[in-house]
PDB file of C-alpha atoms in Angstrom:
ATOM      1  CA  THR Q   1     218.638 148.525  83.896  1.00 86.00           C
ATOM      2  CA  SER Q   2     217.580 152.124  83.987  1.00 92.00           C
ATOM      3  CA  GLU Q   3     213.941 151.139  83.446  1.00 93.00           C
ATOM      4  CA  ALA Q   4     214.019 148.908  86.536  1.00 95.00           C
ATOM      5  CA  LYS Q   5     215.499 151.764  88.590  1.00 94.00           C
ATOM      6  CA  LEU Q   6     212.782 154.074  87.299  1.00 95.00           C
ATOM      7  CA  TRP Q   7     210.106 151.621  88.447  1.00 96.00           C
ATOM      8  CA  GLN Q   8     211.828 151.189  91.813  1.00 97.00           C
ATOM      9  CA  ARG Q   9     211.747 154.960  92.326  1.00 97.00           C
ATOM     10  CA  GLU Q  10     208.096 155.008  91.292  1.00 97.00           C
ATOM     11  CA  VAL Q  11     207.262 152.251  93.788  1.00 98.00           C
ATOM     12  CA  THR Q  12     209.162 154.084  96.532  1.00 98.00           C
ATOM     13  CA  THR Q  13     207.332 157.318  95.736  1.00 98.00           C
ATOM     14  CA  LEU Q  14     203.941 155.599  95.730  1.00 98.00           C
ATOM     15  CA  ARG Q  15     204.674 153.841  99.032  1.00 98.00           C
ATOM     16  CA  ARG Q  16     205.616 157.160 100.594  1.00 98.00           C
ATOM     17  CA  GLN Q  17     202.405 158.736  99.283  1.00 98.00           C
ATOM     18  CA  VAL Q  18     200.318 155.876 100.683  1.00 98.00           C
ATOM     19  CA  GLN Q  19     202.039 156.207 104.067  1.00 98.00           C
ATOM     20  CA  ASN Q  20     201.383 159.959 104.071  1.00 97.00           C
ATOM     21  CA  LEU Q  21     197.726 159.418 103.174  1.00 97.00           C
ATOM     22  CA  HIS Q  22     197.326 156.870 105.970  1.00 98.00           C
ATOM     23  CA  HIS Q  23     198.994 159.252 108.415  1.00 96.00           C
ATOM     24  CA  ASN Q  24     196.787 162.161 107.305  1.00 94.00           C
ATOM     25  CA  ASN Q  25     193.706 159.968 107.592  1.00 96.00           C
ATOM     26  CA  ARG Q  26     194.643 158.936 111.134  1.00 96.00           C
ATOM     27  CA  GLN Q  27     195.198 162.573 112.065  1.00 96.00           C
ATOM     28  CA  LEU Q  28     191.787 163.519 110.658  1.00 94.00           C
ATOM     29  CA  LEU Q  29     190.371 160.796 112.898  1.00 94.00           C
ATOM     30  CA  GLY Q  30     192.099 162.431 115.874  1.00 94.00           C
ATOM     31  CA  GLU Q  31     194.920 159.914 116.127  1.00 96.00           C
ATOM     32  CA  GLU Q  32     198.697 160.426 116.000  1.00 94.00           C
ATOM     33  CA  LEU Q  33     198.469 164.079 117.009  1.00 95.00           C
ATOM     34  CA  SER Q  34     201.357 164.182 119.481  1.00 94.00           C
ATOM     35  CA  GLY Q  35     204.051 166.561 118.327  1.00 93.00           C
ATOM     36  CA  THR Q  36     201.660 168.330 115.971  1.00 94.00           C
ATOM     37  CA  THR Q  37     202.061 172.100 115.855  1.00 96.00           C
ATOM     38  CA  VAL Q  38     199.236 174.525 116.569  1.00 98.00           C
ATOM     39  CA  ARG Q  39     199.326 175.561 112.913  1.00 97.00           C
ATOM     40  CA  ASP Q  40     198.978 171.958 111.735  1.00 96.00           C
ATOM     41  CA  LEU Q  41     196.202 171.327 114.259  1.00 96.00           C
ATOM     42  CA  GLN Q  42     194.342 174.392 112.974  1.00 98.00           C
ATOM     43  CA  PHE Q  43     194.770 173.087 109.430  1.00 96.00           C
ATOM     44  CA  LEU Q  44     193.257 169.755 110.518  1.00 96.00           C
ATOM     45  CA  VAL Q  45     190.368 171.574 112.207  1.00 97.00           C
ATOM     46  CA  ASN Q  46     189.721 173.509 108.997  1.00 98.00           C
ATOM     47  CA  GLN Q  47     189.784 170.306 106.938  1.00 96.00           C
ATOM     48  CA  VAL Q  48     187.350 168.585 109.292  1.00 96.00           C
ATOM     49  CA  GLU Q  49     185.027 171.601 109.250  1.00 98.00           C
ATOM     50  CA  MET Q  50     185.042 171.724 105.441  1.00 97.00           C
ATOM     51  CA  SER Q  51     184.363 167.996 105.285  1.00 96.00           C
ATOM     52  CA  LEU Q  52     181.554 168.314 107.797  1.00 97.00           C
ATOM     53  CA  HIS Q  53     180.044 171.150 105.772  1.00 98.00           C
ATOM     54  CA  SER Q  54     180.136 169.006 102.617  1.00 98.00           C
ATOM     55  CA  ILE Q  55     178.614 166.046 104.442  1.00 98.00           C
ATOM     56  CA  ARG Q  56     175.804 168.159 105.883  1.00 99.00           C
ATOM     57  CA  LYS Q  57     175.105 169.713 102.490  1.00 99.00           C
ATOM     58  CA  ARG Q  58     174.897 166.268 100.887  1.00 99.00           C
ATOM     59  CA  LYS Q  59     172.650 165.043 103.706  1.00 99.00           C
ATOM     60  CA  GLU Q  60     170.306 167.981 103.111  1.00 99.00           C
ATOM     61  CA  GLN Q  61     170.201 167.184  99.383  1.00 99.00           C
ATOM     62  CA  VAL Q  62     169.403 163.520 100.032  1.00 99.00           C
ATOM     63  CA  MET Q  63     166.734 164.383 102.585  1.00 99.00           C
ATOM     64  CA  ALA Q  64     165.153 166.964 100.256  1.00 99.00           C
ATOM     65  CA  ALA Q  65     165.025 164.375  97.467  1.00 99.00           C
ATOM     66  CA  GLU Q  66     163.455 161.827  99.812  1.00 99.00           C
ATOM     67  CA  ILE Q  67     160.880 164.367 101.012  1.00 99.00           C
ATOM     68  CA  HIS Q  68     160.008 165.207  97.407  1.00 99.00           C
ATOM     69  CA  GLU Q  69     159.640 161.519  96.565  1.00 99.00           C
ATOM     70  CA  LEU Q  70     157.432 160.908  99.609  1.00 99.00           C
ATOM     71  CA  ASN Q  71     155.284 163.918  98.714  1.00 99.00           C
ATOM     72  CA  GLN Q  72     154.840 162.525  95.203  1.00 99.00           C
ATOM     73  CA  LYS Q  73     153.862 159.140  96.627  1.00 99.00           C
ATOM     74  CA  GLY Q  74     151.431 160.871  98.991  1.00 98.00           C
ATOM     75  CA  LEU Q  75     149.769 162.657  96.075  1.00 98.00           C
ATOM     76  CA  LEU Q  76     149.492 159.381  94.195  1.00 98.00           C
ATOM     77  CA  VAL Q  77     147.866 157.703  97.196  1.00 98.00           C
ATOM     78  CA  GLN Q  78     145.416 160.605  97.482  1.00 98.00           C
ATOM     79  CA  LYS Q  79     144.478 160.263  93.796  1.00 98.00           C
ATOM     80  CA  GLU Q  80     144.036 156.512  94.182  1.00 98.00           C
ATOM     81  CA  ASN Q  81     141.877 157.109  97.257  1.00 98.00           C
ATOM     82  CA  ILE Q  82     139.656 159.527  95.320  1.00 98.00           C
ATOM     83  CA  GLU Q  83     139.271 156.991  92.501  1.00 97.00           C
ATOM     84  CA  LEU Q  84     138.392 154.231  94.963  1.00 97.00           C
ATOM     85  CA  ASP Q  85     135.835 156.506  96.643  1.00 97.00           C
ATOM     86  CA  LYS Q  86     134.264 157.160  93.231  1.00 96.00           C
ATOM     87  CA  LYS Q  87     134.125 153.435  92.455  1.00 95.00           C
ATOM     88  CA  LEU Q  88     132.632 152.732  95.873  1.00 96.00           C
ATOM     89  CA  SER Q  89     129.971 155.407  95.353  1.00 94.00           C
ATOM     90  CA  ILE Q  90     129.102 153.958  91.939  1.00 94.00           C
ATOM     91  CA  ALA Q  91     128.888 150.458  93.425  1.00 93.00           C
ATOM     92  CA  HIS Q  92     126.541 151.691  96.186  1.00 93.00           C
ATOM     93  CA  GLU Q  93     124.347 153.498  93.642  1.00 91.00           C
ATOM     94  CA  GLN Q  94     124.020 150.325  91.563  1.00 90.00           C
ATOM     95  CA  ASN Q  95     122.938 148.268  94.568  1.00 77.00           C
TER      96      ASN Q  95
END
């Protein structure tokens, strides 16, 4: 039927797309580069550089959030320390 042929074409198209994605992924990993033109190699370099930029930006965001969280925890520990010092002073005064 025509519907079955439509699905067969869809499957063929999707398989081709998956193969292309796998090939592109391998190239981004530095594999399967023989026969690649200078233009295509430059395109890969640009893609890797953009990806690296995004990764570094995300890393900076995560590290900044972690630093902020640690600073908040540090402030909390300082407050708790002050409260414990006060309690200790009161306990010494009572004895």
